[in-house]
Tab-separated table of C-alpha atoms in Angstrom:
chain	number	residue	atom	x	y	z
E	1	UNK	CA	0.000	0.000	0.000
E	2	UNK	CA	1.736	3.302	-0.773
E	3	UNK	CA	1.883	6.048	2.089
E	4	UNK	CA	1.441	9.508	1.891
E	5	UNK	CA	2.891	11.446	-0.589
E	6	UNK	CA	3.775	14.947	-0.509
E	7	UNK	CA	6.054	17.255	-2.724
E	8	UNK	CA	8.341	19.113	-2.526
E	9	UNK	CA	10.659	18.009	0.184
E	10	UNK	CA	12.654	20.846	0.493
E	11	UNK	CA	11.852	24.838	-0.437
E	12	UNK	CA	13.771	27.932	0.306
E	13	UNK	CA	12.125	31.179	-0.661
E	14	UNK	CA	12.541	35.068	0.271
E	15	UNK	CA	10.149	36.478	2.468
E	16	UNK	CA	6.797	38.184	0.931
E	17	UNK	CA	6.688	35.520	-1.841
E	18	UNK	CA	4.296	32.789	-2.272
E	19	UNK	CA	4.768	28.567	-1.727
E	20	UNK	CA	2.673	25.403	-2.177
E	21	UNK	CA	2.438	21.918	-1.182
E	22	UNK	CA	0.645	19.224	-2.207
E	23	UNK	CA	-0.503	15.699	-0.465
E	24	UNK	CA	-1.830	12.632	-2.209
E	25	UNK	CA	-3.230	10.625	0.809
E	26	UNK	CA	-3.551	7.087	1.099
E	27	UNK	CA	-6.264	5.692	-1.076
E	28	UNK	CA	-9.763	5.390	0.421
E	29	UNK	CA	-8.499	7.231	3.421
E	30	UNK	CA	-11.402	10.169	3.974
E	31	UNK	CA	-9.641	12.421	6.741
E	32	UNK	CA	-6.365	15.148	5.490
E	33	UNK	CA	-4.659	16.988	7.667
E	34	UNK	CA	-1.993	19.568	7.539
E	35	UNK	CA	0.418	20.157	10.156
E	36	UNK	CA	3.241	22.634	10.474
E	37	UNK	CA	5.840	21.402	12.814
E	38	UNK	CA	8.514	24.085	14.052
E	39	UNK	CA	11.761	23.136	14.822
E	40	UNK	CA	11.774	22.077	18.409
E	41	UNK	CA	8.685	21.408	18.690
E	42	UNK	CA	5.004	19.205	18.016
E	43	UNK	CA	3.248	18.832	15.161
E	44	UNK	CA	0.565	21.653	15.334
E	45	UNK	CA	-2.574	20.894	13.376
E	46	UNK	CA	-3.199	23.884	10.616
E	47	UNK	CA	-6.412	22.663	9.074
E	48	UNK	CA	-8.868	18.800	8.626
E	49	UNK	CA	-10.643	17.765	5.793
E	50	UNK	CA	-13.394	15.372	5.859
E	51	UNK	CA	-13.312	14.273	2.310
E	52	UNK	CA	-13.682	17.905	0.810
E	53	UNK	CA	-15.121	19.533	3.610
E	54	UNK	CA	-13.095	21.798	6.388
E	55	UNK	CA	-13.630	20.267	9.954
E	56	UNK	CA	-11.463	22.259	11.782
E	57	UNK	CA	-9.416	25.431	10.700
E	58	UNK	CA	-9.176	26.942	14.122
E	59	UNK	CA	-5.312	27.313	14.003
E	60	UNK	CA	-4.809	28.331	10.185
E	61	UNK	CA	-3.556	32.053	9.472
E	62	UNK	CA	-6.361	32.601	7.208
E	63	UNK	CA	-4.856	35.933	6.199
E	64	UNK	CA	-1.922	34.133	4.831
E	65	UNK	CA	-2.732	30.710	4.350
E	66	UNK	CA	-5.312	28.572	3.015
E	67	UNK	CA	-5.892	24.936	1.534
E	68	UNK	CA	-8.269	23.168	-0.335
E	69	UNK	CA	-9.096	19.454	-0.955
E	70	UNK	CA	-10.810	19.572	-4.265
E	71	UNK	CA	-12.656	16.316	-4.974
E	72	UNK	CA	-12.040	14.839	-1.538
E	73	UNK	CA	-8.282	13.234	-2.782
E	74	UNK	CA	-4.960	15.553	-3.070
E	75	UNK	CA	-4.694	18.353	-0.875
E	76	UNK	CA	-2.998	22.095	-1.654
E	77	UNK	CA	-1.236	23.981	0.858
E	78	UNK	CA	-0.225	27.585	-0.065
E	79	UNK	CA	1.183	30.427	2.055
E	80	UNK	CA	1.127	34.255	0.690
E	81	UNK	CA	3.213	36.057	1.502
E	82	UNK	CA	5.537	34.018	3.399
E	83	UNK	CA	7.114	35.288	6.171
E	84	UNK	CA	10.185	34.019	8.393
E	85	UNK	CA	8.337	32.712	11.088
E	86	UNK	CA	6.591	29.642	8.873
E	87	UNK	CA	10.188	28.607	8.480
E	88	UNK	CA	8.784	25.332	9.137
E	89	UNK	CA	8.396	21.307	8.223
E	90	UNK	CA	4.204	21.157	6.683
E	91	UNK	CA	3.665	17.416	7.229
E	92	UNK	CA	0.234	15.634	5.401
E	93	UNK	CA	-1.426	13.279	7.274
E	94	UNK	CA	-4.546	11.166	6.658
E	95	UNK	CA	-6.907	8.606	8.245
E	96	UNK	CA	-9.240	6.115	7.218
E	97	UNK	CA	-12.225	6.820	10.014
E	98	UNK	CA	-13.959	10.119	9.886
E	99	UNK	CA	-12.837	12.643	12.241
E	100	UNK	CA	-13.677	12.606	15.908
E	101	UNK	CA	-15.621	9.958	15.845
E	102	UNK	CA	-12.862	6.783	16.715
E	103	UNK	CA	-9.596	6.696	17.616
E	104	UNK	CA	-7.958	6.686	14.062
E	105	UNK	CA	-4.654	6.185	13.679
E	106	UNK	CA	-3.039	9.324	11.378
E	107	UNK	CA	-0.399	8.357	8.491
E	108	UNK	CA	2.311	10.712	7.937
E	109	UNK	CA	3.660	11.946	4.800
E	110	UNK	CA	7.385	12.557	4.950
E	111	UNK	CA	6.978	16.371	4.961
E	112	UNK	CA	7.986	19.409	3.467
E	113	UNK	CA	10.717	21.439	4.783
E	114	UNK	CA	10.531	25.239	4.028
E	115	UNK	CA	12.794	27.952	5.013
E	116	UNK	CA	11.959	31.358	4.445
E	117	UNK	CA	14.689	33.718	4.353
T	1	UNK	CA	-8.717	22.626	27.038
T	2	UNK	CA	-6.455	19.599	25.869
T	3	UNK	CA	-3.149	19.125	26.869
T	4	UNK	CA	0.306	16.493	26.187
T	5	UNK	CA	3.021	16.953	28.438
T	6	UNK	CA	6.372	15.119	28.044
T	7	UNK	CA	8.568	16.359	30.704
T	8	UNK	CA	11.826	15.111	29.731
T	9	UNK	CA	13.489	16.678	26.427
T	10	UNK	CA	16.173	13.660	26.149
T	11	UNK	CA	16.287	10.598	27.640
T	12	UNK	CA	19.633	8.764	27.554
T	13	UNK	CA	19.705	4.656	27.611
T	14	UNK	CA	22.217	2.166	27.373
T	15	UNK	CA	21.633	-1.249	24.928
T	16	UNK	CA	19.808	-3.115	26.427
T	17	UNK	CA	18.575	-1.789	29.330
T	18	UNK	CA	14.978	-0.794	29.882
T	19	UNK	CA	13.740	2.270	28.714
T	20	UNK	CA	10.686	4.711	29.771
T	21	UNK	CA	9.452	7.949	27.869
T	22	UNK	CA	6.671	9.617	29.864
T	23	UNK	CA	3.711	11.404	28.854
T	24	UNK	CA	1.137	13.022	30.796
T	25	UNK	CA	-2.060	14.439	29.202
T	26	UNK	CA	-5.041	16.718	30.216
T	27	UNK	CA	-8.832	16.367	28.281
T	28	UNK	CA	-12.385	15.950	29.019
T	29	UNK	CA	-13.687	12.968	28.965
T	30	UNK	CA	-12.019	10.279	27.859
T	31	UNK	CA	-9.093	9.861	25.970
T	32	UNK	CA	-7.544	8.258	22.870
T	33	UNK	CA	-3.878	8.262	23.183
T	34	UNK	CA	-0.960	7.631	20.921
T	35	UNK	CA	2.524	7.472	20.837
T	36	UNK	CA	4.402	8.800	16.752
T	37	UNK	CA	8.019	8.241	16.419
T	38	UNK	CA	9.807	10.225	13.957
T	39	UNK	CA	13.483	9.484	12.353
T	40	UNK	CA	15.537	12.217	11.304
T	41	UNK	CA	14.104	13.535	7.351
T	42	UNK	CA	11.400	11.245	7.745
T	43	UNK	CA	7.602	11.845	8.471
T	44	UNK	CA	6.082	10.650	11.809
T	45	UNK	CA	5.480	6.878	12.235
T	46	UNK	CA	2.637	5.241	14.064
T	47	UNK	CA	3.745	2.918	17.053
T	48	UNK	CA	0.595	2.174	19.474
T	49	UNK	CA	-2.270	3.864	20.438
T	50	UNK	CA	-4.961	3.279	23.604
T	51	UNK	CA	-8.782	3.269	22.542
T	52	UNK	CA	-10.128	1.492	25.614
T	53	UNK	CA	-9.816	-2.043	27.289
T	54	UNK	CA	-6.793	-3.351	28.869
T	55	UNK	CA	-4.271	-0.472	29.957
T	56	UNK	CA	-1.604	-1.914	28.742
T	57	UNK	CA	-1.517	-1.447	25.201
T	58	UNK	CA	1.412	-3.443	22.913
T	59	UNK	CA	2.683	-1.745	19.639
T	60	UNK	CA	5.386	-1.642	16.988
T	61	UNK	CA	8.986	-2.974	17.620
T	62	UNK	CA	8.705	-4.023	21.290
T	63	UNK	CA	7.367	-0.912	22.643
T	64	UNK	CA	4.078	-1.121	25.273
T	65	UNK	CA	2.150	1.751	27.383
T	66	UNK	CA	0.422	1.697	30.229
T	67	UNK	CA	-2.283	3.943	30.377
T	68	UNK	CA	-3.225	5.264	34.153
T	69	UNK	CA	-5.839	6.822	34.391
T	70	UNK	CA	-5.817	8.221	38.268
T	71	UNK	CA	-2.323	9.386	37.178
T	72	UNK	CA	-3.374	10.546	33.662
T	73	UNK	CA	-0.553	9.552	32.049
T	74	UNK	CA	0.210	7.018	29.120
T	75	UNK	CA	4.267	6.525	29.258
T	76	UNK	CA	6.002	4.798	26.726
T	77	UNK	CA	8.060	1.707	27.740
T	78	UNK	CA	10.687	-1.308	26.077
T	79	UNK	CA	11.994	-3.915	28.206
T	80	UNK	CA	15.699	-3.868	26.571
T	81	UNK	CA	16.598	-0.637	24.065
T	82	UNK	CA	18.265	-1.057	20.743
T	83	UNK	CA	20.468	1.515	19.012
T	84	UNK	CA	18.281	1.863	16.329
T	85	UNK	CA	15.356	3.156	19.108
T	86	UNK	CA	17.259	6.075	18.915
T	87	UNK	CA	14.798	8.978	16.969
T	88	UNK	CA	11.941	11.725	18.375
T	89	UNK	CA	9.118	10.276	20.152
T	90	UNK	CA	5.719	11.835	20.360
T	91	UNK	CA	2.989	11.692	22.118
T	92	UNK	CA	-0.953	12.647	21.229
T	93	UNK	CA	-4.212	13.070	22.647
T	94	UNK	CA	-7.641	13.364	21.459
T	95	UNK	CA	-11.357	13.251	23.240
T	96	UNK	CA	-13.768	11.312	22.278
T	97	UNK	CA	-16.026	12.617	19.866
T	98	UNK	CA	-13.141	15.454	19.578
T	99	UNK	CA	-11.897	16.819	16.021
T	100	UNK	CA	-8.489	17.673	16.771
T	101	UNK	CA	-5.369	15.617	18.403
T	102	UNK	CA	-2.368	17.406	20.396
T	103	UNK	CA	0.610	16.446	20.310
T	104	UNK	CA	3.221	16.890	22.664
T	105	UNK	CA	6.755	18.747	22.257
T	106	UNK	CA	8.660	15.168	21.802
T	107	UNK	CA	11.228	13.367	23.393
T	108	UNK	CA	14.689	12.631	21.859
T	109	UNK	CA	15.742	9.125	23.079
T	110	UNK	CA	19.232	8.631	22.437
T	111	UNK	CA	20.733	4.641	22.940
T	112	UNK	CA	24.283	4.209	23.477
T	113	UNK	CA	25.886	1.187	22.455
């Protein structure tokens, strides 16, 4: 079964310019999330999809990013402008159980590593 | 609010001997809890998780938890480390009927040979 995939793996760009990401989730699996992970630090969930459909977006910095999940598969992540601060690793994640409602166990993409300079 | 505390940064073990990574967690109700582990590069990896049942729960490469719930914690345990043991553990928390799972800061276990 193939894992989460997510490209690129690596990204350096200047402040005030504009990046994206993209997942591919494991087939069948219904639940994407994003997470930006700081150095140092947990995962910290940006934004859940149920199949297309935003579940929880509490944490995203709406004013700069934003993410959609068209047709419930592959996932975009984009952030404009960037600024140092999301100098960051985005990691994809998905699930096979819909969200909140069992204890599903999340599958990691290997991540994207962005520095912002 | 949720909350994952694991209160020890690094945790250093020689081969062989036992090793513990603790975790201690706050939520409402009851909780699901996991433990990730993540090697350097790579994307976070699955090891065990506690839905309900018998506390101790057994995962991936030897590694067990204990969930206590008086004590609300969930520490991660291996009767006899390995080298290779050696990466970032993490561990998560999520209520029931709850959208969104916290993780905690991580724990770098480092195994000496």
């Amino acid at each position: 079964e193939a894992g989460v995939a997510q490209s690129p793996r690596y990204k350096i760009i200047e402040k005030r310019q504009s990046v994206a990401f993209w997942c591919n989730p494991i087939s069948g699996h219904a639940t994407l999330y994003w997470y930006q992970q700081i150095l140092g630090q947990g995962p910290k969930l940006l934004i859940q999809f149920q199949n297309n459909g935003v579940v929880d977006d509490s944490q995203l910095p709406k004013d700069r990013f934003s993410a959609e999940r068209l047709k419930g598969v592959d996932s975009t992540l984009k952030i404009q402008p960037a600024k140092l601060e999301d100098s960051a690793v985005y990691l994809c994640a998905s699930s096979l159980d819909f969200a909140g409602l069992f204890g599903e166990t999340q599958y990691f993409g290997p991540g994207t590593r962005l520095l912002v300079l | 609010a949720q909350s994952v505390a694991q209160p020890e940064d690094q945790v250093n073990v020689a081969e062989g001997n036992p090793l513990t990574v603790k975790c201690t967690y706050s939520v409402s109700g009851n909780p699901y809890l996991f433990w990730y582990v993540q090697y350097p590069n790579r994307g976070l990896q699955f090891l065990l998780k506690y839905i309900t049942g018998d506390n101790l729960v057994k995962g991936s490469y030897g590694f067990e938890a204990e969930f206590n719930k008086s004590q609300t914690s969930f520490h991660l345990k291996k009767p006899s480390a390995l080298v290779s043991d050696s990466a970032l553990y993490f561990c998560a928390v999520r209520n029931t009927g709850g959208f969104k799972t916290i993780f905690g800061a991580g724990t770098r276990l480092f195994v000496k040979a």
